[in-house]
Amino acid sequence: MAGGFGATVVRYDADTPRLDILVPLALAALFVGGWVLAVRAAPLVERLAPSPARDGIPSTLRAIRRDWGHVAAAYLTIWAPYAAARAAFGTGGSVVGSAFCALTLLFAVVMSLYATGLLTTQLGAAQRMLREDAVSGSVHAVRVRFGPAVREDYRRPTGTGVGSITTTSSYYVDLLSEGDSDGQKAIRLRSMDAGANFRIPIGEKHLSYAAAQLSGHSGWLCWPKRWKDIAGTDKQRQVSAAFVADTGHVVWGRTAERDWEPWLRGEAAPVRETDSGLAAEPLPHPSRFRPEAHTATLLIAAVAALTTVPYLLGSVSYVVGLVLGAVAGILALAAGVRLGFIGVQKQNMDPELWTVREEAHPSLR
């Protein structure tokens, strides 16, 4: 599609039909159709079957599965401008064309290097320290039950003017102690900070998958043995944590000071040895297809692609082709933006999973 847009805007007078663009465009449409059929046939998020209690704590805690679909989408988007430039100028010797191709190539290379963060930020530094402590042989741990998933909306003044208020949302799961907790409140396992590249909220999506699949399950809540090193260097004094379900799956997150302090500083969560013969696996990914995110987006993209066909076949005048190219570019941009704000940020954040709680700054109470 990017190539088709570039062909009409810059090099519409090239030989037609442009099979070098039409054939990949047709293949892309075929692959997208196959992808939709495949993911629609895949099961939606399903609750995992109950498992007997595990006495041992795994020493191997696997990281979150990488989302290769988003990685591929990011790199396709990054290289689209260069594809458009190359399709438009071909092998021509225009100085302006060569400069534009060089500029888009430089952009693609730089952004590709930035996008490598999608491959390395599945866990934060604090979570990696917890993994290391588990491998070394011991962690703080307590038996808990996976409770309700909560979306907390916090209202606070922005400080920029009278009546100016902002609302931020955070996600967590209430973990309820299985044993004698001496009146301890639920521990809030919050989504972790990881995967900021290209606005992909890895921590929130990970917790959403867990809420759908592990509600009501029991397991071990683990904190690093070196929790003081984390709490002492974190501005918000949060400590990494992991829920290791009896199903053999691990859920990564973090806990605020009010949640970990009674257990760690109060020594209610003792240091326990980990079992080198056990491993906790990442949660399986559910179906990627979300009607609210993908249906309208794919329709917009399909219209954009079809709009490029007439001038790629050479069946319309230059002016008509230019108009069609502009329409195709605008529609393609709209589809990408819509998918970015709906499909990526809110994918799998099913509102039915979350109990909404509202909190407010003391000045607004």
Short mmCIF file of C-alpha atoms in Angstrom, two decimals:
data_model
loop_
_atom_site.label_atom_id
_atom_site.label_comp_id
_atom_site.label_asym_id
_atom_site.label_seq_id
_atom_site.Cartn_x
_atom_site.Cartn_y
_atom_site.Cartn_z
CA MET A 1 0.00 0.00 0.00
CA ALA A 2 2.85 2.35 0.82
CA GLY A 3 4.41 1.54 -2.53
CA GLY A 4 1.16 2.25 -4.33
CA PHE A 5 0.81 5.61 -2.65
CA GLY A 6 4.38 6.53 -3.54
CA ALA A 7 3.89 5.42 -7.14
CA THR A 8 1.04 7.82 -7.79
CA VAL A 9 2.40 10.82 -5.89
CA VAL A 10 5.93 10.76 -7.26
CA ARG A 11 6.23 8.47 -10.26
CA TYR A 12 2.78 8.06 -11.72
CA ASP A 13 4.12 8.23 -15.28
CA ALA A 14 6.05 4.99 -14.82
CA ASP A 15 5.22 2.00 -16.97
CA THR A 16 1.93 0.37 -16.05
CA PRO A 17 0.60 -1.95 -14.87
CA ARG A 18 2.85 -1.85 -11.79
CA LEU A 19 2.98 -5.58 -11.15
CA ASP A 20 5.89 -5.04 -8.75
CA ILE A 21 3.34 -3.42 -6.41
CA LEU A 22 0.09 -5.15 -7.40
CA VAL A 23 1.40 -8.67 -6.82
CA PRO A 24 2.72 -8.02 -3.26
CA LEU A 25 -0.51 -6.12 -2.52
CA ALA A 26 -2.62 -9.10 -3.62
CA LEU A 27 -0.47 -11.47 -1.58
CA ALA A 28 -0.80 -9.20 1.47
CA ALA A 29 -4.61 -9.24 1.10
CA LEU A 30 -4.52 -13.04 0.84
CA PHE A 31 -2.36 -13.38 3.94
CA VAL A 32 -4.53 -10.98 5.94
CA GLY A 33 -7.66 -12.94 4.99
CA GLY A 34 -5.98 -16.17 6.05
CA TRP A 35 -4.86 -14.60 9.32
CA VAL A 36 -8.40 -13.46 10.12
CA LEU A 37 -9.82 -16.93 9.46
CA ALA A 38 -7.09 -18.56 11.54
CA VAL A 39 -7.39 -16.33 14.59
CA ARG A 40 -11.19 -16.35 14.54
CA ALA A 41 -11.04 -20.13 14.73
CA ALA A 42 -8.66 -19.97 17.72
CA PRO A 43 -10.20 -20.10 21.20
CA LEU A 44 -10.75 -16.90 23.14
CA VAL A 45 -9.30 -16.52 26.61
CA GLU A 46 -10.24 -19.59 28.60
CA ARG A 47 -9.91 -20.23 32.33
CA LEU A 48 -7.30 -22.89 33.05
CA ALA A 49 -8.41 -26.07 34.76
CA PRO A 50 -7.75 -26.33 38.53
CA SER A 51 -4.58 -28.12 39.65
CA PRO A 52 -3.52 -29.71 42.94
CA ALA A 53 -1.43 -27.61 45.30
CA ARG A 54 2.32 -27.58 44.72
CA ASP A 55 4.61 -27.81 47.72
CA GLY A 56 7.70 -26.80 45.79
CA ILE A 57 8.51 -23.40 44.34
CA PRO A 58 10.05 -23.51 40.85
CA SER A 59 13.57 -22.20 40.55
CA THR A 60 13.06 -21.42 36.86
CA LEU A 61 10.56 -18.63 36.21
CA ARG A 62 10.11 -18.13 32.48
CA ALA A 63 9.79 -14.64 31.00
CA ILE A 64 6.67 -13.42 29.21
CA ARG A 65 6.24 -14.77 25.70
CA ARG A 66 7.34 -12.26 23.10
CA ASP A 67 4.54 -10.92 20.94
CA TRP A 68 5.98 -11.62 17.50
CA GLY A 69 2.86 -10.27 15.81
CA HIS A 70 3.47 -6.80 17.23
CA VAL A 71 7.17 -7.03 16.49
CA ALA A 72 6.41 -7.79 12.83
CA ALA A 73 3.82 -4.98 12.66
CA ALA A 74 6.31 -2.51 14.12
CA TYR A 75 8.99 -3.35 11.54
CA LEU A 76 6.51 -3.28 8.65
CA THR A 77 5.43 0.20 9.72
CA ILE A 78 9.01 1.37 10.11
CA TRP A 79 10.02 0.26 6.61
CA ALA A 80 6.83 1.41 4.85
CA PRO A 81 8.16 4.93 4.00
CA TYR A 82 11.28 3.44 2.41
CA ALA A 83 9.15 0.96 0.46
CA ALA A 84 7.05 3.85 -0.84
CA ALA A 85 10.14 5.82 -1.83
CA ARG A 86 11.76 2.92 -3.64
CA ALA A 87 8.53 2.04 -5.45
CA ALA A 88 8.08 5.66 -6.49
CA PHE A 89 11.58 6.39 -7.77
CA GLY A 90 12.59 2.90 -8.85
CA THR A 91 16.12 2.96 -10.24
CA GLY A 92 15.85 6.51 -11.55
CA GLY A 93 18.74 8.90 -11.16
CA SER A 94 16.87 11.87 -9.72
CA VAL A 95 18.93 13.70 -7.09
CA VAL A 96 15.82 14.57 -5.11
CA GLY A 97 14.57 11.00 -5.38
CA SER A 98 17.90 9.56 -4.27
CA ALA A 99 18.02 11.96 -1.30
CA PHE A 100 14.49 11.03 -0.27
CA CYS A 101 15.28 7.32 -0.49
CA ALA A 102 18.42 7.85 1.59
CA LEU A 103 16.44 9.80 4.21
CA THR A 104 13.73 7.15 4.54
CA LEU A 105 16.40 4.43 4.69
CA LEU A 106 18.18 6.26 7.51
CA PHE A 107 14.86 6.63 9.34
CA ALA A 108 14.13 2.91 8.95
CA VAL A 109 17.56 1.85 10.18
CA VAL A 110 17.43 4.12 13.25
CA MET A 111 13.88 3.09 14.17
CA SER A 112 14.74 -0.58 13.61
CA LEU A 113 17.50 -0.28 16.18
CA TYR A 114 15.07 1.40 18.59
CA ALA A 115 12.52 -1.37 17.98
CA THR A 116 14.98 -4.00 19.23
CA GLY A 117 13.68 -2.98 22.67
CA LEU A 118 10.60 -5.04 21.83
CA LEU A 119 12.85 -8.09 22.06
CA THR A 120 14.61 -7.19 25.30
CA THR A 121 12.08 -5.54 27.62
CA GLN A 122 9.69 -8.39 28.38
CA LEU A 123 10.71 -8.12 32.05
CA GLY A 124 11.89 -5.12 34.02
CA ALA A 125 15.17 -5.03 35.92
CA ALA A 126 13.41 -5.72 39.23
CA GLN A 127 11.67 -8.79 37.79
CA ARG A 128 14.97 -10.08 36.43
CA MET A 129 16.45 -9.82 39.92
CA LEU A 130 13.62 -11.98 41.24
CA ARG A 131 14.38 -14.56 38.55
CA GLU A 132 18.03 -14.59 39.59
CA ASP A 133 17.14 -15.10 43.25
CA ALA A 134 14.86 -18.02 42.34
CA VAL A 135 17.68 -19.63 40.36
CA SER A 136 20.13 -19.04 43.21
CA GLY A 137 17.93 -21.13 45.50
CA SER A 138 15.60 -19.04 47.68
CA VAL A 139 12.89 -16.36 47.63
CA HIS A 140 10.36 -14.91 50.03
CA ALA A 141 7.07 -16.69 49.40
CA VAL A 142 3.56 -17.13 50.78
CA ARG A 143 0.54 -19.12 49.60
CA VAL A 144 -2.21 -16.97 48.05
CA ARG A 145 -5.33 -17.27 45.94
CA PHE A 146 -5.80 -15.31 42.72
CA GLY A 147 -8.68 -12.95 43.43
CA PRO A 148 -10.57 -10.33 41.44
CA ALA A 149 -8.92 -8.16 38.79
CA VAL A 150 -9.27 -4.44 39.46
CA ARG A 151 -8.99 -1.32 37.36
CA GLU A 152 -8.40 1.63 39.68
CA ASP A 153 -9.27 5.08 38.34
CA TYR A 154 -7.46 7.79 40.28
CA ARG A 155 -8.61 11.41 40.01
CA ARG A 156 -6.22 14.20 40.93
CA PRO A 157 -5.76 17.91 40.22
CA THR A 158 -3.27 18.71 37.48
CA GLY A 159 -2.06 21.93 39.09
CA THR A 160 -2.47 23.81 35.81
CA GLY A 161 -5.67 25.68 36.63
CA VAL A 162 -8.86 25.82 38.65
CA GLY A 163 -11.08 22.84 37.96
CA SER A 164 -8.39 21.05 35.96
CA ILE A 165 -8.53 17.36 36.88
CA THR A 166 -6.96 14.30 35.29
CA THR A 167 -7.77 10.62 35.72
CA THR A 168 -5.20 7.84 35.46
CA SER A 169 -5.96 4.12 35.44
CA SER A 170 -3.89 1.35 36.98
CA TYR A 171 -4.46 -2.39 36.88
CA TYR A 172 -3.88 -4.97 39.58
CA VAL A 173 -5.13 -8.27 40.95
CA ASP A 174 -6.11 -8.87 44.58
CA LEU A 175 -4.20 -11.85 45.96
CA LEU A 176 -5.81 -13.32 49.07
CA SER A 177 -3.76 -15.20 51.65
CA GLU A 178 -4.63 -18.87 52.01
CA GLY A 179 -3.32 -19.33 55.53
CA ASP A 180 -3.58 -17.49 58.84
CA SER A 181 -2.83 -13.94 57.77
CA ASP A 182 -3.62 -12.25 61.11
CA GLY A 183 -6.12 -9.96 59.44
CA GLN A 184 -3.84 -9.09 56.52
CA LYS A 185 -5.54 -7.31 53.65
CA ALA A 186 -5.37 -8.53 50.07
CA ILE A 187 -2.02 -8.05 48.35
CA ARG A 188 -2.26 -6.01 45.18
CA LEU A 189 -0.19 -7.47 42.36
CA ARG A 190 0.14 -4.55 39.96
CA SER A 191 1.09 -4.60 36.30
CA MET A 192 4.80 -4.12 35.80
CA ASP A 193 6.59 -1.44 33.85
CA ALA A 194 7.99 -3.06 30.73
CA GLY A 195 7.73 -2.83 26.98
CA ALA A 196 7.31 0.92 26.56
CA ASN A 197 8.48 0.73 22.93
CA PHE A 198 5.78 1.76 20.46
CA ARG A 199 3.21 2.15 23.25
CA ILE A 200 2.78 -1.59 23.76
CA PRO A 201 1.79 -2.09 27.41
CA ILE A 202 3.30 -5.52 28.00
CA GLY A 203 2.62 -5.48 31.75
CA GLU A 204 -1.07 -4.62 31.43
CA LYS A 205 -1.71 -7.17 28.68
CA HIS A 206 0.12 -9.83 30.66
CA LEU A 207 -2.01 -9.17 33.75
CA SER A 208 -5.15 -9.18 31.62
CA TYR A 209 -4.32 -12.64 30.25
CA ALA A 210 -3.71 -13.84 33.79
CA ALA A 211 -6.99 -12.41 35.10
CA ALA A 212 -8.92 -14.30 32.43
CA GLN A 213 -7.11 -17.61 32.84
CA LEU A 214 -6.22 -17.90 36.53
CA SER A 215 -9.12 -16.37 38.47
CA GLY A 216 -9.67 -18.40 41.64
CA HIS A 217 -6.45 -20.40 41.29
CA SER A 218 -3.99 -20.82 44.16
CA GLY A 219 -0.23 -20.67 44.15
CA TRP A 220 2.88 -19.03 45.57
CA LEU A 221 3.43 -15.28 45.65
CA CYS A 222 7.18 -14.76 45.46
CA TRP A 223 9.33 -11.74 46.25
CA PRO A 224 13.12 -11.51 45.72
CA LYS A 225 15.38 -12.34 48.61
CA ARG A 226 17.16 -9.06 47.85
CA TRP A 227 13.97 -7.02 48.15
CA LYS A 228 15.74 -4.35 50.21
CA ASP A 229 18.04 -3.60 47.27
CA ILE A 230 14.99 -2.95 45.08
CA ALA A 231 12.90 -1.01 47.59
CA GLY A 232 15.86 1.13 48.53
CA THR A 233 16.54 2.24 44.95
CA ASP A 234 13.00 2.51 43.57
CA LYS A 235 11.49 6.01 43.80
CA GLN A 236 8.05 4.59 44.60
CA ARG A 237 9.51 1.88 46.85
CA GLN A 238 7.87 -0.89 44.83
CA VAL A 239 9.16 -4.45 44.90
CA SER A 240 8.88 -6.95 42.06
CA ALA A 241 6.71 -10.01 42.61
CA ALA A 242 5.57 -13.11 40.76
CA PHE A 243 2.52 -15.30 41.26
CA VAL A 244 3.43 -18.93 40.55
CA ALA A 245 0.17 -20.78 40.01
CA ASP A 246 -0.27 -24.44 40.84
CA THR A 247 -0.97 -24.93 37.13
CA GLY A 248 2.73 -24.30 36.53
CA HIS A 249 2.37 -20.80 35.09
CA VAL A 250 3.94 -17.55 36.29
CA VAL A 251 2.40 -14.07 36.42
CA TRP A 252 4.82 -11.15 36.68
CA GLY A 253 4.10 -7.88 38.45
CA ARG A 254 5.09 -5.54 41.27
CA THR A 255 3.79 -4.63 44.71
CA ALA A 256 3.53 -1.23 46.37
CA GLU A 257 5.06 -0.60 49.80
CA ARG A 258 1.74 -0.87 51.65
CA ASP A 259 1.32 -4.36 50.17
CA TRP A 260 4.78 -5.83 50.65
CA GLU A 261 5.79 -4.16 53.93
CA PRO A 262 3.67 -6.31 56.33
CA TRP A 263 4.96 -9.45 54.64
CA LEU A 264 8.62 -8.66 54.04
CA ARG A 265 9.53 -6.19 56.75
CA GLY A 266 7.10 -7.90 59.10
CA GLU A 267 8.61 -11.29 58.17
CA ALA A 268 5.22 -12.85 57.49
CA ALA A 269 6.56 -14.21 54.20
CA PRO A 270 9.54 -16.41 55.14
CA VAL A 271 12.48 -17.24 52.92
CA ARG A 272 11.79 -20.55 51.18
CA GLU A 273 14.01 -22.73 49.06
CA THR A 274 13.22 -23.17 45.40
CA ASP A 275 13.13 -26.54 43.63
CA SER A 276 15.64 -26.82 40.79
CA GLY A 277 13.53 -29.58 39.26
CA LEU A 278 10.50 -27.34 38.73
CA ALA A 279 9.86 -24.59 36.18
CA ALA A 280 7.01 -22.10 35.78
CA GLU A 281 5.97 -21.45 32.20
CA PRO A 282 4.56 -18.22 30.71
CA LEU A 283 0.83 -18.00 30.13
CA PRO A 284 -0.42 -19.08 26.71
CA HIS A 285 -1.59 -16.34 24.34
CA PRO A 286 -5.30 -16.33 23.50
CA SER A 287 -6.73 -15.46 20.09
CA ARG A 288 -5.33 -12.20 18.75
CA PHE A 289 -8.50 -11.20 16.91
CA ARG A 290 -10.58 -8.56 18.65
CA PRO A 291 -13.65 -7.43 16.67
CA GLU A 292 -13.68 -3.97 18.27
CA ALA A 293 -10.03 -3.44 17.34
CA HIS A 294 -9.63 -5.19 14.01
CA THR A 295 -12.90 -5.28 12.06
CA ALA A 296 -13.23 -1.57 11.20
CA THR A 297 -9.44 -1.21 10.85
CA LEU A 298 -9.20 -4.01 8.30
CA LEU A 299 -12.15 -2.60 6.33
CA ILE A 300 -10.49 0.82 6.16
CA ALA A 301 -7.20 -0.75 5.05
CA ALA A 302 -9.03 -2.83 2.40
CA VAL A 303 -10.69 0.28 0.94
CA ALA A 304 -7.30 2.03 0.91
CA ALA A 305 -5.71 -0.89 -0.94
CA LEU A 306 -8.52 -1.11 -3.51
CA THR A 307 -8.22 2.64 -4.13
CA THR A 308 -4.66 2.15 -5.38
CA VAL A 309 -5.61 -0.45 -8.00
CA PRO A 310 -6.99 1.82 -10.79
CA TYR A 311 -3.87 3.96 -11.14
CA LEU A 312 -1.51 1.02 -10.65
CA LEU A 313 -3.23 -0.57 -13.65
CA GLY A 314 -2.90 2.70 -15.60
CA SER A 315 -6.65 2.93 -16.26
CA VAL A 316 -7.19 6.50 -14.99
CA SER A 317 -5.76 9.92 -15.79
CA TYR A 318 -2.93 11.55 -13.85
CA VAL A 319 -5.24 13.89 -11.92
CA VAL A 320 -7.64 11.10 -10.94
CA GLY A 321 -4.71 8.90 -9.96
CA LEU A 322 -3.27 11.66 -7.80
CA VAL A 323 -6.59 12.07 -5.98
CA LEU A 324 -6.93 8.32 -5.51
CA GLY A 325 -3.37 8.15 -4.19
CA ALA A 326 -4.05 10.89 -1.65
CA VAL A 327 -7.23 9.13 -0.51
CA ALA A 328 -5.36 5.82 -0.19
CA GLY A 329 -2.63 7.46 1.88
CA ILE A 330 -5.10 9.15 4.23
CA LEU A 331 -7.12 5.95 4.72
CA ALA A 332 -3.97 3.88 5.33
CA LEU A 333 -2.78 6.41 7.91
CA ALA A 334 -6.21 6.39 9.59
CA ALA A 335 -6.17 2.58 9.77
CA GLY A 336 -2.69 2.55 11.32
CA VAL A 337 -3.52 5.21 13.89
CA ARG A 338 -6.76 3.48 14.83
CA LEU A 339 -5.04 0.16 15.30
CA GLY A 340 -2.32 1.82 17.36
CA PHE A 341 -4.70 3.44 19.82
CA ILE A 342 -7.33 0.69 19.97
CA GLY A 343 -5.74 -2.55 18.84
CA VAL A 344 -2.46 -2.19 20.74
CA GLN A 345 -3.23 -0.20 23.86
CA LYS A 346 -6.57 -1.80 24.68
CA GLN A 347 -6.26 -5.25 23.16
CA ASN A 348 -7.40 -7.91 25.61
CA MET A 349 -8.23 -5.29 28.26
CA ASP A 350 -11.73 -6.75 28.34
CA PRO A 351 -13.86 -4.51 30.59
CA GLU A 352 -15.80 -7.55 31.84
CA LEU A 353 -12.64 -8.85 33.51
CA TRP A 354 -12.12 -5.79 35.68
CA THR A 355 -13.86 -4.56 38.81
CA VAL A 356 -13.69 -0.76 38.62
CA ARG A 357 -12.70 1.10 41.78
CA GLU A 358 -12.45 4.86 42.01
CA GLU A 359 -9.97 6.74 44.16
CA ALA A 360 -9.38 10.47 44.47
CA HIS A 361 -6.68 12.80 45.72
CA PRO A 362 -7.42 14.02 49.31
CA SER A 363 -8.14 17.50 47.98
CA LEU A 364 -10.99 16.13 45.85
CA ARG A 365 -12.72 14.11 48.56
#
